[in-house]
Coordinates of C-alpha atoms in Angstrom, one line a residue:
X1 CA 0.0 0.0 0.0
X2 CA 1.8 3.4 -1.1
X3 CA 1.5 6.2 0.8
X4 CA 0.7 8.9 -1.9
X5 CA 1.3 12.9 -2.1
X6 CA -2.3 13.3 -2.6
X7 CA -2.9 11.2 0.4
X8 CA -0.2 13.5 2.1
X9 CA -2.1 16.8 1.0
X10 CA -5.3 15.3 2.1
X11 CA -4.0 14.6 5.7
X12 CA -2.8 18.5 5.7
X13 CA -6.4 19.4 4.8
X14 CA -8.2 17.0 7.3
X15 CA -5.9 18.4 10.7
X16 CA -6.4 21.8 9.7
X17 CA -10.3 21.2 9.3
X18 CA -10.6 19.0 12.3
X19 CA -6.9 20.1 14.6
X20 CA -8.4 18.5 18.0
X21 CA -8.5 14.6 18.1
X22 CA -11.9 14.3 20.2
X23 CA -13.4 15.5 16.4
X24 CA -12.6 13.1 14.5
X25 CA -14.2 10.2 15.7
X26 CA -17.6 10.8 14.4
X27 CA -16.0 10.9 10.8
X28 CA -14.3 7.7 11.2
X29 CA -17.9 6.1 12.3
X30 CA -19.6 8.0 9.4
X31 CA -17.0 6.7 7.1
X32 CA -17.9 2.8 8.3
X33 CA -14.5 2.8 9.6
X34 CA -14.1 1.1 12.8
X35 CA -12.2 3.6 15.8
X36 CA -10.9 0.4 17.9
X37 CA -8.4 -0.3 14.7
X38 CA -6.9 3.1 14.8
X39 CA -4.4 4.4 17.3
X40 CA -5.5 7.8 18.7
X41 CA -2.4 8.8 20.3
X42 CA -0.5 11.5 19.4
X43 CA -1.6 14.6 18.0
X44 CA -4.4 15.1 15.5
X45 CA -1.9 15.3 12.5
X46 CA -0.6 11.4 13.6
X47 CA -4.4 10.4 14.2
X48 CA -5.6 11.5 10.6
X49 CA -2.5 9.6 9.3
X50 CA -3.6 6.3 10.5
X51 CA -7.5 7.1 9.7
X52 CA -6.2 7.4 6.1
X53 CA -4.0 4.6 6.0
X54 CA -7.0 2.8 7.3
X55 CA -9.5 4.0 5.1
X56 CA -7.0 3.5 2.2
X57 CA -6.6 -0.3 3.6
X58 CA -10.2 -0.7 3.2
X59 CA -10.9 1.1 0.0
X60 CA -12.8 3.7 2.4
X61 CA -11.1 7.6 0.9
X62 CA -13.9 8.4 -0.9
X63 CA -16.6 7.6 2.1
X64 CA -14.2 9.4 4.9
X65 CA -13.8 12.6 2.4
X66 CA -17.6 12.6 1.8
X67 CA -18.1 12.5 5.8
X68 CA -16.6 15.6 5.9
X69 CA -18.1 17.3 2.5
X70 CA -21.6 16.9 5.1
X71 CA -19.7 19.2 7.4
X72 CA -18.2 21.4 5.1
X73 CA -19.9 21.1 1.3
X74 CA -17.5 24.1 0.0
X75 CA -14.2 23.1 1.3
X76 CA -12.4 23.1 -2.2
X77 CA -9.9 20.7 -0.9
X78 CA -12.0 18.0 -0.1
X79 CA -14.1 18.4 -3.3
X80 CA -10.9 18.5 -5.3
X81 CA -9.7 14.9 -3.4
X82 CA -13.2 12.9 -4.9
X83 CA -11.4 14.3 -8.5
X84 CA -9.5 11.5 -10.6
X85 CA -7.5 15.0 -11.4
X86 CA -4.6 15.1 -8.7
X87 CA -3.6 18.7 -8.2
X88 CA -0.5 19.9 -6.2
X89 CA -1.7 22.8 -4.3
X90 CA 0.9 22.1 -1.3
X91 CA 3.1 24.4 -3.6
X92 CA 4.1 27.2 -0.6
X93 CA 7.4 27.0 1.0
X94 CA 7.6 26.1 4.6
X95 CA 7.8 29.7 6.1
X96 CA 10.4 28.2 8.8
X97 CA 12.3 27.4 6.2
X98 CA 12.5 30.5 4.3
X99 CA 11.9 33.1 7.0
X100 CA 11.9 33.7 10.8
X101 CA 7.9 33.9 11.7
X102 CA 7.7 36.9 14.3
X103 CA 5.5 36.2 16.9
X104 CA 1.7 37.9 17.1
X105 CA 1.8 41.0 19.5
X106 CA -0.8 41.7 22.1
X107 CA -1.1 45.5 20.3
X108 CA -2.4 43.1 17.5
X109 CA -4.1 41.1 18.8
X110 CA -6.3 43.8 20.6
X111 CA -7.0 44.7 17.0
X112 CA -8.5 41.7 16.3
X113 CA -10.9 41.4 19.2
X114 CA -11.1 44.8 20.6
X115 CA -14.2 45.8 17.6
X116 CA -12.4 48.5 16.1
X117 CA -14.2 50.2 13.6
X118 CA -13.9 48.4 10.2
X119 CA -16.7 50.3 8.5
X120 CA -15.7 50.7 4.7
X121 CA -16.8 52.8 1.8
X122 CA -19.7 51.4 0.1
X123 CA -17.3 51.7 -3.1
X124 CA -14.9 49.2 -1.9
X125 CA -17.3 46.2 -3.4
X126 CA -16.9 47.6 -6.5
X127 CA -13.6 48.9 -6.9
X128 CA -12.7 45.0 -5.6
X129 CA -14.5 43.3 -8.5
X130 CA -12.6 45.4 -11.1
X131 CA -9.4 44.4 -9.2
X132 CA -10.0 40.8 -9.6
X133 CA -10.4 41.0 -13.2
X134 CA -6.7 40.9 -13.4
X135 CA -5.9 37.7 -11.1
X136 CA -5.8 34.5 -12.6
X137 CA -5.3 30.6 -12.2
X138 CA -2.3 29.4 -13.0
X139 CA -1.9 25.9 -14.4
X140 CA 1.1 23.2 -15.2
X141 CA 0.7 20.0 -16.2
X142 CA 2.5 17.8 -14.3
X143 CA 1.9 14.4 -15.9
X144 CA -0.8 11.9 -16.8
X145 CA -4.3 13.8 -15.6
X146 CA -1.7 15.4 -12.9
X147 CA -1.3 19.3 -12.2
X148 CA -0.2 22.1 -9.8
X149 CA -1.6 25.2 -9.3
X150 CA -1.3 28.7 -8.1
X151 CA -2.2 32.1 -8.5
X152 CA -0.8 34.8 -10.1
X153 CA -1.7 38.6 -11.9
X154 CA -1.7 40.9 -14.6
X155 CA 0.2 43.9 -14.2
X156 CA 1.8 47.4 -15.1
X157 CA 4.7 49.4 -13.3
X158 CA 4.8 53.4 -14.0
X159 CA 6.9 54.4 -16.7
X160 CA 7.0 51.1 -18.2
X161 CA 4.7 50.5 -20.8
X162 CA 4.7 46.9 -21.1
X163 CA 2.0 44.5 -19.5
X164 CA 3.7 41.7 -17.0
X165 CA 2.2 38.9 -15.5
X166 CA 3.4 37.6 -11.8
X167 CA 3.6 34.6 -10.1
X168 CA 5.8 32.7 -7.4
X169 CA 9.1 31.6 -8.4
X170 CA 7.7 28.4 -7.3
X171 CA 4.8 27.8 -8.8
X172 CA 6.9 28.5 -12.0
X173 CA 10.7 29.0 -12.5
X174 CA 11.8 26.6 -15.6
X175 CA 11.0 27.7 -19.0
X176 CA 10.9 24.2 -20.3
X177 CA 7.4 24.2 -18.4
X178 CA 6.3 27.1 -20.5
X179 CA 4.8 25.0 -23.0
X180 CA 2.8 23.0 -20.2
X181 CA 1.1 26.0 -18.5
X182 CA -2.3 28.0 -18.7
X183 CA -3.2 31.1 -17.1
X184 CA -6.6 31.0 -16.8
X185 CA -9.0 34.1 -16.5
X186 CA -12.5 34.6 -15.5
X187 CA -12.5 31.4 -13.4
X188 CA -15.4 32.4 -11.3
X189 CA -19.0 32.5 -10.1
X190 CA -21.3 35.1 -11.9
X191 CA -23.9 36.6 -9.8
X192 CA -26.1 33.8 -10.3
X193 CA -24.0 31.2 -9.0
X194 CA -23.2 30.0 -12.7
X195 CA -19.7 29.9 -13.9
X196 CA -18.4 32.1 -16.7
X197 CA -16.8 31.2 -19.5
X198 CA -13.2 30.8 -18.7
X199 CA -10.2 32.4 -21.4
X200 CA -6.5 30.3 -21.1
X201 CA -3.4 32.1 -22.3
X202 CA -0.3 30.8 -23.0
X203 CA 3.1 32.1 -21.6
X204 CA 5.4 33.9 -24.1
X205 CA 8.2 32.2 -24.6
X206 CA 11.6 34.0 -25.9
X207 CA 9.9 36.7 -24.1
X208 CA 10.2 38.7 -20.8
X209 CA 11.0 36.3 -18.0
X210 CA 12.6 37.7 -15.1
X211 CA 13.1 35.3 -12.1
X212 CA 14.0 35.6 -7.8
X213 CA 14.5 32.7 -5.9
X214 CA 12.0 31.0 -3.3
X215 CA 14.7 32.5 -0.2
X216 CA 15.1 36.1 -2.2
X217 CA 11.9 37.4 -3.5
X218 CA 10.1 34.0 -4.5
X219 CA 8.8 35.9 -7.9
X220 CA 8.8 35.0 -11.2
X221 CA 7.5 37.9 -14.0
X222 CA 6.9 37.0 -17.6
X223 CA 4.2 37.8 -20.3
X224 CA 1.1 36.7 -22.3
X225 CA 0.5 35.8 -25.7
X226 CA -2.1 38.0 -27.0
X227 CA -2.1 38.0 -30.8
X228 CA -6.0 39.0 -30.6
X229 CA -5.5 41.4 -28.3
X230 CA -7.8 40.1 -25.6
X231 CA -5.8 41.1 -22.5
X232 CA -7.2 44.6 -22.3
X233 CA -10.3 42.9 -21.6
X234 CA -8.8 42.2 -17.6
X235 CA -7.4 45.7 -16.9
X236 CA -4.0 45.3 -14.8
X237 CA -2.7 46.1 -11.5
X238 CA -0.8 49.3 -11.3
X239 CA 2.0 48.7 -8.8
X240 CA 3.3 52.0 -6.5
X241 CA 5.3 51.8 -4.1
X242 CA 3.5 52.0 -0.7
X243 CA 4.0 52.5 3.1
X244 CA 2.4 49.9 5.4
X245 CA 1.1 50.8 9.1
X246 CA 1.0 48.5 11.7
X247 CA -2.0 46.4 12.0
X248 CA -3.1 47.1 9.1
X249 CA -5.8 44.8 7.2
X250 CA -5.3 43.5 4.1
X251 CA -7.6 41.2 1.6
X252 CA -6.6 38.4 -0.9
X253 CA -8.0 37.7 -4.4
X254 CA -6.7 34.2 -5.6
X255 CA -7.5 30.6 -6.8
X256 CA -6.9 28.3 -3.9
X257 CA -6.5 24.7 -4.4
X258 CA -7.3 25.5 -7.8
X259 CA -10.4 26.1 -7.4
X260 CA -12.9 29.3 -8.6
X261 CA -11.6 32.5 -7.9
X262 CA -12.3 33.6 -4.3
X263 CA -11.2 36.6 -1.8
X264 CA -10.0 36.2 1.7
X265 CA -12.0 39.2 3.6
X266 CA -11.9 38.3 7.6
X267 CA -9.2 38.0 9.9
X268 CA -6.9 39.6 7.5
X269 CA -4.2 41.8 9.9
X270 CA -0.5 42.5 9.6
X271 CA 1.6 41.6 12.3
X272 CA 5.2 42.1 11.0
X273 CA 7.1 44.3 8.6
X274 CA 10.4 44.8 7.3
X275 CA 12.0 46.0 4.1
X276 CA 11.8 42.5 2.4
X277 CA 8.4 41.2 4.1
X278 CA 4.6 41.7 5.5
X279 CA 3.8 38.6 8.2
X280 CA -0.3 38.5 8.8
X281 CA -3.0 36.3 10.1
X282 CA -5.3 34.8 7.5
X283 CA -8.3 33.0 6.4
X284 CA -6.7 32.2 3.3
X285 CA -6.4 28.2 2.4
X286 CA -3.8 26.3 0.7
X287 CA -2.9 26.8 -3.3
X288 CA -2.7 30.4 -2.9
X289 CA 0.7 31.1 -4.1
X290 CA 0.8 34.3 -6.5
X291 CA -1.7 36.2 -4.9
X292 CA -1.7 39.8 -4.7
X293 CA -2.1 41.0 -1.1
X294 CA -4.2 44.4 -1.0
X295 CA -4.7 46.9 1.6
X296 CA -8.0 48.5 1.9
X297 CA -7.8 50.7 -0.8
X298 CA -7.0 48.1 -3.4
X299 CA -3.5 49.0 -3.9
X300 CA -1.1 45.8 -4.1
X301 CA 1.0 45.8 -1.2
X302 CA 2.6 42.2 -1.2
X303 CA 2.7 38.8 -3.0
X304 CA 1.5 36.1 -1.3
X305 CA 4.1 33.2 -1.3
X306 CA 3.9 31.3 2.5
X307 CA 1.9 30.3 5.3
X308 CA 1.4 27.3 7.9
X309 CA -0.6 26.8 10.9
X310 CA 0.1 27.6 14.7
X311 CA 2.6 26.2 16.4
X312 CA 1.7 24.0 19.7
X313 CA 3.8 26.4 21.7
X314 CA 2.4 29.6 20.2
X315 CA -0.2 31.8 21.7
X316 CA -4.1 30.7 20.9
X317 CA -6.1 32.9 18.3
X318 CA -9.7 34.2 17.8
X319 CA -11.6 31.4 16.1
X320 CA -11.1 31.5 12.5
X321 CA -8.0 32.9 12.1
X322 CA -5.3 30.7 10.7
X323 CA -1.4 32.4 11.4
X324 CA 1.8 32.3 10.1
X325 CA 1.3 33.6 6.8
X326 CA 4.0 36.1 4.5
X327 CA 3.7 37.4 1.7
X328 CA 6.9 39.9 -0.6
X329 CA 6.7 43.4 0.2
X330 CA 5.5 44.5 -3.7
X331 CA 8.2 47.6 -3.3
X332 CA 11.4 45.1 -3.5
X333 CA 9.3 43.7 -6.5
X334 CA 8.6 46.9 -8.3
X335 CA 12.8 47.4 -7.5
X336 CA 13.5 43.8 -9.1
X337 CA 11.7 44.5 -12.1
X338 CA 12.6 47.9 -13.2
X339 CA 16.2 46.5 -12.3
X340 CA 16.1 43.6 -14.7
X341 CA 13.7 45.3 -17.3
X342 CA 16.5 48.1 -18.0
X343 CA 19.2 45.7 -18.5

């Protein structure tokens, strides 16, 4: 019996859904598994190991994922894990291993549960759909009815005419994957509830492709084919350099796990800065790499690139809010690419 990555991504999803033990029983029981046959010691992330290797024993997967699809129907994770389409959305570094997580203040914290006003503009809504216009979902075919995914965005810099499109370094960083990669607009939910029509473009190769590594600025900038001139259609994010306050909240367009495009509204609060980095607390899920980070007037202060969950020795949160979460500071990204445009 091989222990697969999907298996491995589906037992990051389960222990963040359910992260106390004394939860998961009832989906074992639900999934006609049989609790006596699985060891519950340890901590939630060694229980749902066993649970899987038990329901993979028993040819169970698909009955314990659909357990859990009665307690959360929208989770894209789980829906994606019933798909015969494996998808690699485990693409963010570990942020211990790129970065030194600062730890939440009390100041911010205060923030968070203290009801400060957070009364917005009617405007924002709108201004906020037009934004997202310009994000898309990134796609590389991996192999046989395999994938990864990310995020990524359409976008201009002042005084440089040309259009750019970001990503992570690591969602893409080898040009011989050009040729295997979409960038998918319009990957959404009308007002309805329908889906709109989707557009792919390809990646220009021969073209722009400016690159920082995962430890440096984790980016990777190219551009579009667009011999119809169909672009225009997704406007662009116009990238300024910015100050960031303390505490301040932020929002998050992008396409996580692969799914539909979404936005990440609640929780969102910086609680770090430095000349390289923003550190915040999130609602944001997994497969998020490539997504721009706004403040609350829709101007693109960061690029999403990392996050994990509480450590066992770090302080408790509000409920909701998942930690440990980093995104580039977009001024060392505006530096990086007027530096490597002009040479």
């Amino acid at each position: 019996m091989a222990w697969t990555k999907k298996l491995t991504q589906l037992n990051d999803v389960l222990s963040d859904l359910i992260p106390q033990k004394n939860g998961i029983t009832k989906f074992i029981l639900a999934a006609g598994l049989k609790p006596q046959f699985i060891d519950d010691s340890g901590n939630a992330i060694d229980v749902w190991n066993r649970v899987l290797l038990e329901a993979d024993k028993r040819d169970k997967v698909s009955d314990l994922i659909n357990s859990l699809l009665d307690s959360y129907p929208e989770n894209p994770f789980l829906k994606a894990a019933l798909s015969s389409k494996e998808i690699d959305y485990s693409l963010s570094p570990d942020i211990d291993k790129i970065s030194q997580w600062n730890a939440v203040s009390a100041d911010t914290l205060e923030v968070l549960t203290m009801g400060q006003n957070t009364l917005l503009p009617i405007n924002f809504l709108a201004k906020g759909i037009l934004k997202s216009k310009a994000v898309a979902k990134v796609e590389m075919k991996t192999g046989t009815n395999r994938y990864s995914v990310g995020t990524g965005f359409l976008f201009k810099i002042n005084g440089i005419d040309d259009l750019f499109f970001m990503t992570n370094f690591h969602v893409i960083n080898r040009r011989e994957d050009i040729k295997k990669t979409k960038i998918i607009f319009d990957y959404e939910l009308d007002m309805e509830g329908n889906s709109l029509p989707s557009k792919s473009f390809s990646i220009e190769d021969g073209a722009v492709w400016y690159c920082s590594a995962v430890n440096q600025l984790d980016t990777t900038v190219l551009r579009l084919k667009d011999d119809n001139d169909e672009l225009k259609t997704y406007g662009y994010l116009e990238l300024n350099e910015i100050k960031i306050a303390d505490s301040e909240f932020v929002n998050i367009i992008q396409h996580p796990g692969g799914e539909m495009k979404q936005i990440s509204l609640y929780h969102n609060i910086i609680t770090y800065r430095d000349e390289r980095k923003i550190q915040y607390l999130t609602d944001t899920l997994k497969g998020s790499s490539g997504s721009p980070v706004f403040n609350s007037d829709w101007e693109v202060v960061a690029l999403h690139h990392s996050g994990s969950e509480k450590k066992r020795d770090e302080a408790e949160l509000p409920s909701g809010v998942r930690s440990r979460n980093e995104g580039i500071l977009i001024n060392k990204i505006i530096e990086f690419v007027r530096d490597s445009h002009k040479n």
